[in-house]
Short mmCIF file of N, CA and C in Angstrom, two decimals:
data_model
loop_
_atom_site.label_atom_id
_atom_site.label_comp_id
_atom_site.label_asym_id
_atom_site.label_seq_id
_atom_site.Cartn_x
_atom_site.Cartn_y
_atom_site.Cartn_z
N GLY F 1 -45.38 -90.30 -35.59
CA GLY F 1 -44.53 -88.84 -35.44
C GLY F 1 -43.36 -88.89 -35.88
N PRO F 2 -42.53 -87.38 -36.15
CA PRO F 2 -41.68 -87.21 -36.64
C PRO F 2 -40.25 -88.02 -36.10
N SER F 3 -39.88 -88.36 -37.49
CA SER F 3 -38.76 -89.68 -36.52
C SER F 3 -37.40 -88.59 -36.00
N GLN F 4 -36.87 -89.73 -35.13
CA GLN F 4 -35.61 -88.65 -34.35
C GLN F 4 -34.41 -88.45 -35.07
N SER F 5 -33.91 -87.85 -35.37
CA SER F 5 -32.59 -87.86 -35.82
C SER F 5 -31.34 -88.27 -35.28
N ALA F 6 -30.41 -89.03 -35.60
CA ALA F 6 -29.42 -89.62 -34.79
C ALA F 6 -28.79 -88.01 -34.49
N LYS F 7 -28.72 -88.33 -33.34
CA LYS F 7 -27.50 -87.27 -32.39
C LYS F 7 -25.82 -87.18 -33.36
N PRO F 8 -25.70 -85.93 -33.31
CA PRO F 8 -24.12 -85.93 -33.96
C PRO F 8 -23.42 -86.39 -33.15
N SER F 9 -22.34 -87.25 -33.35
CA SER F 9 -21.24 -87.51 -32.55
C SER F 9 -19.93 -86.83 -32.58
N PHE F 10 -19.72 -86.44 -31.48
CA PHE F 10 -18.64 -85.98 -30.80
C PHE F 10 -17.09 -86.22 -30.58
N GLU F 11 -17.47 -87.79 -30.48
CA GLU F 11 -16.83 -88.94 -30.31
C GLU F 11 -15.26 -88.80 -31.54
N PRO F 12 -13.77 -88.70 -31.42
CA PRO F 12 -13.23 -88.70 -32.59
C PRO F 12 -12.94 -90.22 -33.07
N SER F 13 -13.03 -89.57 -34.63
CA SER F 13 -13.36 -91.07 -35.29
C SER F 13 -11.72 -92.24 -34.87
N ALA F 14 -11.92 -93.05 -35.49
CA ALA F 14 -10.92 -94.01 -34.62
C ALA F 14 -9.79 -93.77 -35.47
N GLU F 15 -10.12 -93.07 -36.78
CA GLU F 15 -8.41 -92.87 -37.70
C GLU F 15 -8.21 -91.69 -37.03
N ASP F 16 -8.83 -90.47 -36.08
CA ASP F 16 -8.32 -89.44 -35.79
C ASP F 16 -7.77 -89.71 -34.65
N ALA F 17 -7.90 -90.60 -33.70
CA ALA F 17 -7.58 -90.87 -32.22
C ALA F 17 -6.27 -90.72 -32.38
N LEU F 18 -5.47 -90.61 -31.34
CA LEU F 18 -3.80 -90.46 -30.99
C LEU F 18 -4.26 -91.89 -30.61
N THR F 19 -2.76 -92.23 -31.51
CA THR F 19 -2.16 -93.49 -31.30
C THR F 19 -0.53 -93.21 -30.45
N PRO F 20 -0.14 -94.61 -29.63
CA PRO F 20 1.40 -94.37 -29.35
C PRO F 20 2.43 -94.46 -30.54
N GLU F 21 1.97 -94.55 -31.77
CA GLU F 21 2.63 -94.32 -32.95
C GLU F 21 3.36 -92.79 -33.01
N ASP F 22 1.78 -92.20 -32.48
CA ASP F 22 1.85 -90.79 -32.94
C ASP F 22 2.98 -89.87 -32.23
N VAL F 23 3.18 -90.66 -31.02
CA VAL F 23 3.80 -89.69 -29.97
C VAL F 23 5.18 -90.36 -30.19
N GLU F 24 5.54 -91.49 -30.44
CA GLU F 24 6.99 -92.64 -31.01
C GLU F 24 7.32 -91.71 -32.01
N GLU F 25 6.52 -91.16 -32.82
CA GLU F 25 7.13 -90.09 -33.95
C GLU F 25 7.88 -88.92 -33.82
N ILE F 26 7.77 -88.44 -32.39
CA ILE F 26 8.10 -87.19 -31.73
C ILE F 26 9.15 -87.70 -30.72
N PHE F 27 9.00 -88.71 -30.11
CA PHE F 27 10.23 -88.88 -28.96
C PHE F 27 11.16 -90.20 -29.23
N GLY F 28 10.43 -90.87 -30.09
CA GLY F 28 11.55 -92.29 -30.65
C GLY F 28 10.92 -93.47 -29.74
N ASP F 29 11.65 -94.41 -29.73
CA ASP F 29 11.40 -95.35 -29.25
C ASP F 29 11.43 -95.87 -27.59
N GLU F 30 11.63 -94.68 -26.69
CA GLU F 30 12.16 -94.90 -25.39
C GLU F 30 10.11 -94.61 -25.02
N VAL F 31 9.45 -94.51 -26.02
CA VAL F 31 8.04 -94.53 -25.12
C VAL F 31 7.84 -95.75 -25.24
N TYR F 32 8.33 -96.73 -25.56
CA TYR F 32 7.76 -97.55 -25.21
C TYR F 32 8.58 -99.16 -23.99
N GLU F 33 9.41 -97.92 -23.45
CA GLU F 33 10.33 -98.50 -22.06
C GLU F 33 9.20 -97.91 -20.70
N ALA F 34 8.97 -99.62 -20.36
CA ALA F 34 8.03 -99.25 -19.28
C ALA F 34 8.16 -98.22 -17.99
N ASN F 35 7.64 -97.77 -17.32
CA ASN F 35 7.92 -96.79 -16.70
C ASN F 35 8.78 -95.75 -16.60
N SER F 36 8.97 -95.76 -17.89
CA SER F 36 10.11 -94.37 -18.42
C SER F 36 8.95 -93.23 -18.64
N SER F 37 9.80 -92.11 -18.17
CA SER F 37 8.83 -90.72 -18.39
C SER F 37 8.46 -90.45 -19.46
N TYR F 38 9.18 -90.74 -20.30
CA TYR F 38 8.32 -91.00 -21.84
C TYR F 38 7.35 -91.86 -21.95
N ALA F 39 7.15 -93.51 -21.45
CA ALA F 39 6.28 -93.97 -21.66
C ALA F 39 4.74 -93.54 -20.94
N MET F 40 4.98 -93.11 -19.26
CA MET F 40 3.78 -92.20 -18.49
C MET F 40 3.29 -91.16 -19.02
N THR F 41 4.27 -89.81 -20.34
CA THR F 41 3.86 -89.65 -21.26
C THR F 41 2.79 -89.73 -22.02
N MET F 42 2.97 -90.64 -22.92
CA MET F 42 2.49 -91.25 -23.66
C MET F 42 1.08 -91.53 -23.58
N ASN F 43 1.65 -92.66 -22.64
CA ASN F 43 -0.16 -93.34 -21.84
C ASN F 43 -0.51 -92.17 -21.02
N TRP F 44 -0.22 -90.82 -20.69
CA TRP F 44 -1.46 -89.94 -20.11
C TRP F 44 -1.95 -89.68 -21.94
N ILE F 45 -1.03 -89.02 -22.54
CA ILE F 45 -1.63 -88.28 -23.80
C ILE F 45 -2.37 -89.06 -24.53
N VAL F 46 -2.60 -90.69 -24.57
CA VAL F 46 -3.20 -91.41 -25.60
C VAL F 46 -4.45 -92.01 -24.85
N ASN F 47 -4.17 -91.90 -23.76
CA ASN F 47 -5.55 -92.81 -22.50
C ASN F 47 -6.11 -92.07 -21.67
N GLU F 48 -5.38 -90.91 -21.26
CA GLU F 48 -6.06 -90.07 -19.79
C GLU F 48 -6.15 -89.15 -20.54
N ASP F 49 -5.73 -87.67 -21.21
CA ASP F 49 -6.12 -86.24 -21.30
C ASP F 49 -7.23 -86.02 -22.00
N SER F 50 -8.37 -85.77 -21.52
CA SER F 50 -9.76 -85.59 -21.22
C SER F 50 -9.96 -84.57 -22.95
N ARG F 51 -8.85 -83.74 -22.68
CA ARG F 51 -8.88 -83.04 -24.53
C ARG F 51 -8.74 -83.81 -25.80
N GLN F 52 -8.50 -84.86 -25.67
CA GLN F 52 -8.25 -85.87 -26.69
C GLN F 52 -7.79 -85.98 -27.94
N LEU F 53 -6.64 -84.44 -28.22
CA LEU F 53 -5.90 -83.89 -29.07
C LEU F 53 -5.91 -85.19 -30.29
N LYS F 54 -5.63 -84.49 -31.79
CA LYS F 54 -4.97 -85.08 -32.49
C LYS F 54 -3.94 -85.02 -32.92
N ARG F 55 -3.28 -85.59 -33.57
CA ARG F 55 -1.54 -85.70 -34.18
C ARG F 55 -1.56 -84.49 -34.82
N THR F 56 -2.57 -83.91 -35.73
CA THR F 56 -2.44 -82.65 -36.12
C THR F 56 -2.65 -81.82 -35.06
N SER F 57 -3.37 -81.71 -34.29
CA SER F 57 -4.01 -80.72 -33.38
C SER F 57 -2.39 -79.48 -33.40
N PRO F 58 -2.77 -78.57 -33.44
CA PRO F 58 -1.89 -77.72 -33.88
C PRO F 58 -1.11 -77.26 -31.79
N ASN F 59 -1.34 -77.58 -31.05
CA ASN F 59 -0.93 -77.45 -29.96
C ASN F 59 -0.54 -78.86 -29.24
N PHE F 60 -0.68 -79.71 -29.66
CA PHE F 60 -0.23 -81.66 -29.52
C PHE F 60 1.08 -81.53 -29.09
N VAL F 61 1.97 -81.29 -30.02
CA VAL F 61 3.58 -81.38 -29.33
C VAL F 61 3.98 -80.54 -28.22
N GLN F 62 3.21 -79.24 -28.37
CA GLN F 62 3.51 -78.26 -26.65
C GLN F 62 2.89 -79.41 -25.88
N ARG F 63 1.41 -79.30 -25.28
CA ARG F 63 1.34 -80.18 -24.77
C ARG F 63 1.99 -81.67 -24.28
N LEU F 64 2.57 -82.19 -25.46
CA LEU F 64 3.11 -83.51 -25.12
C LEU F 64 4.00 -83.30 -24.46
N VAL F 65 5.00 -81.93 -24.73
CA VAL F 65 6.24 -81.84 -24.33
C VAL F 65 6.46 -81.02 -22.89
N LEU F 66 5.08 -80.62 -22.51
CA LEU F 66 4.77 -80.30 -21.12
C LEU F 66 4.41 -81.56 -20.35
N ALA F 67 3.83 -82.18 -21.14
CA ALA F 67 3.61 -84.03 -19.84
C ALA F 67 4.64 -84.47 -20.12
N LEU F 68 5.69 -84.21 -20.66
CA LEU F 68 6.78 -85.00 -20.40
C LEU F 68 7.62 -84.57 -19.75
N LEU F 69 7.54 -82.92 -19.48
CA LEU F 69 8.40 -82.23 -17.87
C LEU F 69 7.76 -82.52 -16.36
N HIS F 70 6.47 -82.74 -16.94
CA HIS F 70 5.97 -83.17 -15.53
C HIS F 70 6.03 -84.53 -15.42
N TYR F 71 6.23 -85.58 -16.11
CA TYR F 71 6.63 -86.80 -15.44
C TYR F 71 8.25 -86.64 -15.59
N SER F 72 9.22 -86.11 -15.92
CA SER F 72 10.92 -86.03 -15.78
C SER F 72 11.14 -85.74 -14.81
N THR F 73 10.33 -84.92 -14.04
CA THR F 73 10.67 -84.12 -13.16
C THR F 73 9.96 -84.22 -11.80
N GLY F 74 9.56 -85.56 -11.49
CA GLY F 74 8.61 -85.66 -10.37
C GLY F 74 7.52 -84.92 -10.04
N GLY F 75 6.95 -84.76 -11.53
CA GLY F 75 5.31 -83.82 -10.96
C GLY F 75 4.24 -84.28 -10.17
N HIS F 76 4.63 -85.71 -9.44
CA HIS F 76 3.60 -86.02 -8.37
C HIS F 76 4.15 -85.46 -7.28
N GLU F 77 5.17 -84.99 -6.95
CA GLU F 77 5.91 -84.46 -5.65
C GLU F 77 5.82 -82.81 -5.90
N TRP F 78 5.54 -82.48 -7.04
CA TRP F 78 5.55 -80.73 -7.36
C TRP F 78 4.26 -80.20 -5.83
N LYS F 79 4.80 -79.03 -5.53
CA LYS F 79 3.80 -78.52 -4.59
C LYS F 79 2.41 -77.67 -5.03
N ARG F 80 2.57 -77.42 -6.41
CA ARG F 80 1.81 -77.18 -7.31
C ARG F 80 1.13 -77.59 -8.41
N LYS F 81 -0.01 -78.71 -7.97
CA LYS F 81 -0.11 -79.53 -8.98
C LYS F 81 -1.41 -79.08 -10.17
N ARG F 82 -1.29 -78.04 -10.44
CA ARG F 82 -2.40 -77.79 -11.50
C ARG F 82 -1.45 -77.79 -13.09
N PHE F 83 -1.57 -79.08 -13.17
CA PHE F 83 -0.61 -79.65 -14.22
C PHE F 83 -1.33 -80.66 -14.94
N LEU F 84 -1.52 -80.96 -15.97
CA LEU F 84 -2.01 -82.39 -16.68
C LEU F 84 -3.37 -82.41 -16.22
N THR F 85 -4.14 -81.07 -16.21
CA THR F 85 -5.28 -80.93 -15.91
C THR F 85 -6.52 -81.13 -17.20
N ASP F 86 -7.30 -80.79 -17.60
CA ASP F 86 -7.85 -80.79 -18.64
C ASP F 86 -8.21 -79.40 -19.36
N GLU F 87 -7.44 -78.47 -18.86
CA GLU F 87 -7.32 -77.22 -19.23
C GLU F 87 -6.64 -77.12 -20.47
N HIS F 88 -6.55 -75.88 -21.44
CA HIS F 88 -5.45 -75.65 -21.91
C HIS F 88 -4.24 -75.57 -21.47
N GLU F 89 -3.19 -76.07 -21.66
CA GLU F 89 -1.49 -76.58 -21.21
C GLU F 89 -1.37 -75.11 -21.01
N CYS F 90 -1.82 -73.74 -21.32
CA CYS F 90 -1.59 -72.31 -20.82
C CYS F 90 -2.36 -71.86 -19.65
N GLU F 91 -2.94 -72.46 -19.27
CA GLU F 91 -3.88 -72.40 -17.87
C GLU F 91 -3.05 -73.54 -16.83
N TRP F 92 -1.65 -74.32 -17.26
CA TRP F 92 -1.49 -74.97 -16.39
C TRP F 92 -0.49 -74.07 -15.18
N TYR F 93 -0.13 -74.74 -14.10
CA TYR F 93 0.58 -73.89 -13.55
C TYR F 93 2.07 -73.45 -13.95
N GLY F 94 2.37 -72.17 -13.80
CA GLY F 94 3.88 -72.02 -14.53
C GLY F 94 3.89 -71.48 -15.43
N ILE F 95 3.10 -71.96 -16.42
CA ILE F 95 3.11 -71.75 -17.62
C ILE F 95 2.56 -70.53 -18.56
N THR F 96 3.23 -69.54 -19.28
CA THR F 96 2.89 -68.31 -20.05
C THR F 96 2.95 -68.75 -21.21
N CYS F 97 1.68 -68.20 -21.83
CA CYS F 97 1.92 -68.64 -23.25
C CYS F 97 1.77 -67.22 -23.90
N ASN F 98 1.76 -66.86 -25.33
CA ASN F 98 1.52 -66.05 -25.53
C ASN F 98 -0.38 -66.00 -26.36
N ARG F 99 -0.88 -64.62 -26.79
CA ARG F 99 -2.13 -64.57 -27.26
C ARG F 99 -2.54 -65.78 -28.15
N ASN F 100 -1.66 -66.49 -29.08
CA ASN F 100 -2.00 -67.77 -29.97
C ASN F 100 -1.84 -68.87 -29.22
N GLY F 101 -1.71 -68.56 -27.71
CA GLY F 101 -1.79 -70.07 -27.33
C GLY F 101 -0.22 -71.02 -27.06
N VAL F 102 0.98 -70.06 -27.71
CA VAL F 102 2.20 -70.92 -27.74
C VAL F 102 3.03 -70.13 -26.56
N VAL F 103 3.32 -71.42 -25.98
CA VAL F 103 4.24 -71.58 -24.76
C VAL F 103 5.42 -70.91 -24.89
N GLN F 104 5.53 -69.40 -24.05
CA GLN F 104 7.49 -68.64 -24.17
C GLN F 104 7.49 -68.64 -23.19
N SER F 105 7.07 -69.03 -21.59
CA SER F 105 7.92 -69.06 -20.96
C SER F 105 7.38 -70.52 -19.61
N ILE F 106 8.56 -70.47 -18.53
CA ILE F 106 7.97 -71.90 -17.90
C ILE F 106 8.61 -71.51 -16.04
N ALA F 107 8.18 -71.19 -15.46
CA ALA F 107 8.31 -70.64 -14.16
C ALA F 107 8.38 -71.69 -13.16
N MET F 108 8.79 -72.76 -12.66
CA MET F 108 8.76 -73.59 -11.99
C MET F 108 10.03 -73.30 -10.54
N SER F 109 10.43 -72.41 -10.46
CA SER F 109 11.66 -72.34 -9.34
C SER F 109 10.96 -72.82 -7.90
N GLN F 110 10.07 -72.78 -7.88
CA GLN F 110 9.48 -73.10 -6.14
C GLN F 110 8.65 -74.53 -6.19
N ASN F 111 8.56 -74.95 -7.40
CA ASN F 111 7.50 -76.12 -7.71
C ASN F 111 8.63 -77.50 -6.87
N ASN F 112 9.20 -77.61 -6.26
CA ASN F 112 9.90 -78.58 -5.59
C ASN F 112 10.27 -79.62 -6.92
N MET F 113 10.30 -79.49 -8.07
CA MET F 113 11.40 -80.57 -8.77
C MET F 113 12.35 -80.85 -8.83
N ILE F 114 12.30 -82.06 -9.20
CA ILE F 114 13.35 -83.02 -9.02
C ILE F 114 13.91 -83.75 -10.72
N GLY F 115 14.97 -84.31 -10.62
CA GLY F 115 15.11 -84.90 -11.62
C GLY F 115 15.54 -83.62 -12.80
N SER F 116 15.76 -84.14 -13.99
CA SER F 116 16.21 -83.41 -15.00
C SER F 116 15.16 -83.00 -15.95
N ILE F 117 15.61 -81.40 -16.56
CA ILE F 117 14.80 -80.91 -17.61
C ILE F 117 14.71 -81.45 -19.03
N PRO F 118 13.96 -82.06 -19.38
CA PRO F 118 14.28 -83.01 -20.90
C PRO F 118 14.47 -82.23 -21.84
N SER F 119 15.87 -82.36 -22.82
CA SER F 119 16.18 -81.86 -23.84
C SER F 119 14.67 -81.68 -24.87
N GLU F 120 13.73 -82.12 -24.52
CA GLU F 120 12.82 -82.21 -25.84
C GLU F 120 11.92 -80.74 -25.62
N LEU F 121 12.41 -80.20 -24.54
CA LEU F 121 11.78 -78.52 -24.36
C LEU F 121 11.78 -77.86 -25.47
N SER F 122 13.13 -78.00 -26.34
CA SER F 122 13.87 -77.32 -27.32
C SER F 122 12.97 -77.26 -28.24
N MET F 123 11.45 -78.30 -28.34
CA MET F 123 10.74 -78.13 -29.36
C MET F 123 9.61 -76.84 -29.26
N LEU F 124 9.70 -76.56 -28.45
CA LEU F 124 8.46 -75.22 -27.89
C LEU F 124 9.24 -73.80 -28.41
N SER F 125 9.04 -73.70 -29.40
CA SER F 125 10.06 -72.84 -30.32
C SER F 125 9.75 -71.47 -29.95
N LEU F 126 8.96 -71.36 -29.12
CA LEU F 126 8.97 -69.62 -28.95
C LEU F 126 9.55 -69.59 -26.90
N LEU F 127 9.39 -71.05 -26.51
CA LEU F 127 10.17 -70.98 -24.75
C LEU F 127 11.17 -69.80 -24.64
N LYS F 128 11.01 -68.62 -24.09
CA LYS F 128 12.86 -67.96 -23.89
C LYS F 128 13.11 -68.31 -22.52
N LYS F 129 12.10 -68.56 -21.82
CA LYS F 129 12.64 -68.59 -20.29
C LYS F 129 12.32 -69.56 -19.39
N ILE F 130 12.95 -70.25 -19.19
CA ILE F 130 12.41 -71.50 -18.23
C ILE F 130 13.29 -71.03 -16.38
N ASP F 131 12.72 -70.84 -15.65
CA ASP F 131 13.20 -70.75 -14.17
C ASP F 131 12.68 -71.52 -13.18
#
């Protein structure tokens, strides 16, 4: 009979897969400090995030910085936990994006945040408002 052609693989190839070094390039070597919010963010985006972004994905830095916000402000204690889901980060609780999927505002005032807002939020170039 006809031979079965190999199914195309949608697994990212090894050279495309995100590495800790990709995250270090953005956040610096704090990503290697055990249990720091930076280390937790790196672990999440490299090992747990089902979206498997690449370093070159247009929303990589944005997703990374929002994950850092979560880990820096006690995200496990937030009232509304729809954050770090496998959805696009524009769908996460409190996040508003423009039609190009770029974050414009973050509304978290009622969400039981603790700790401090990371300065890396300045990397979100179109962010106009955080409350």
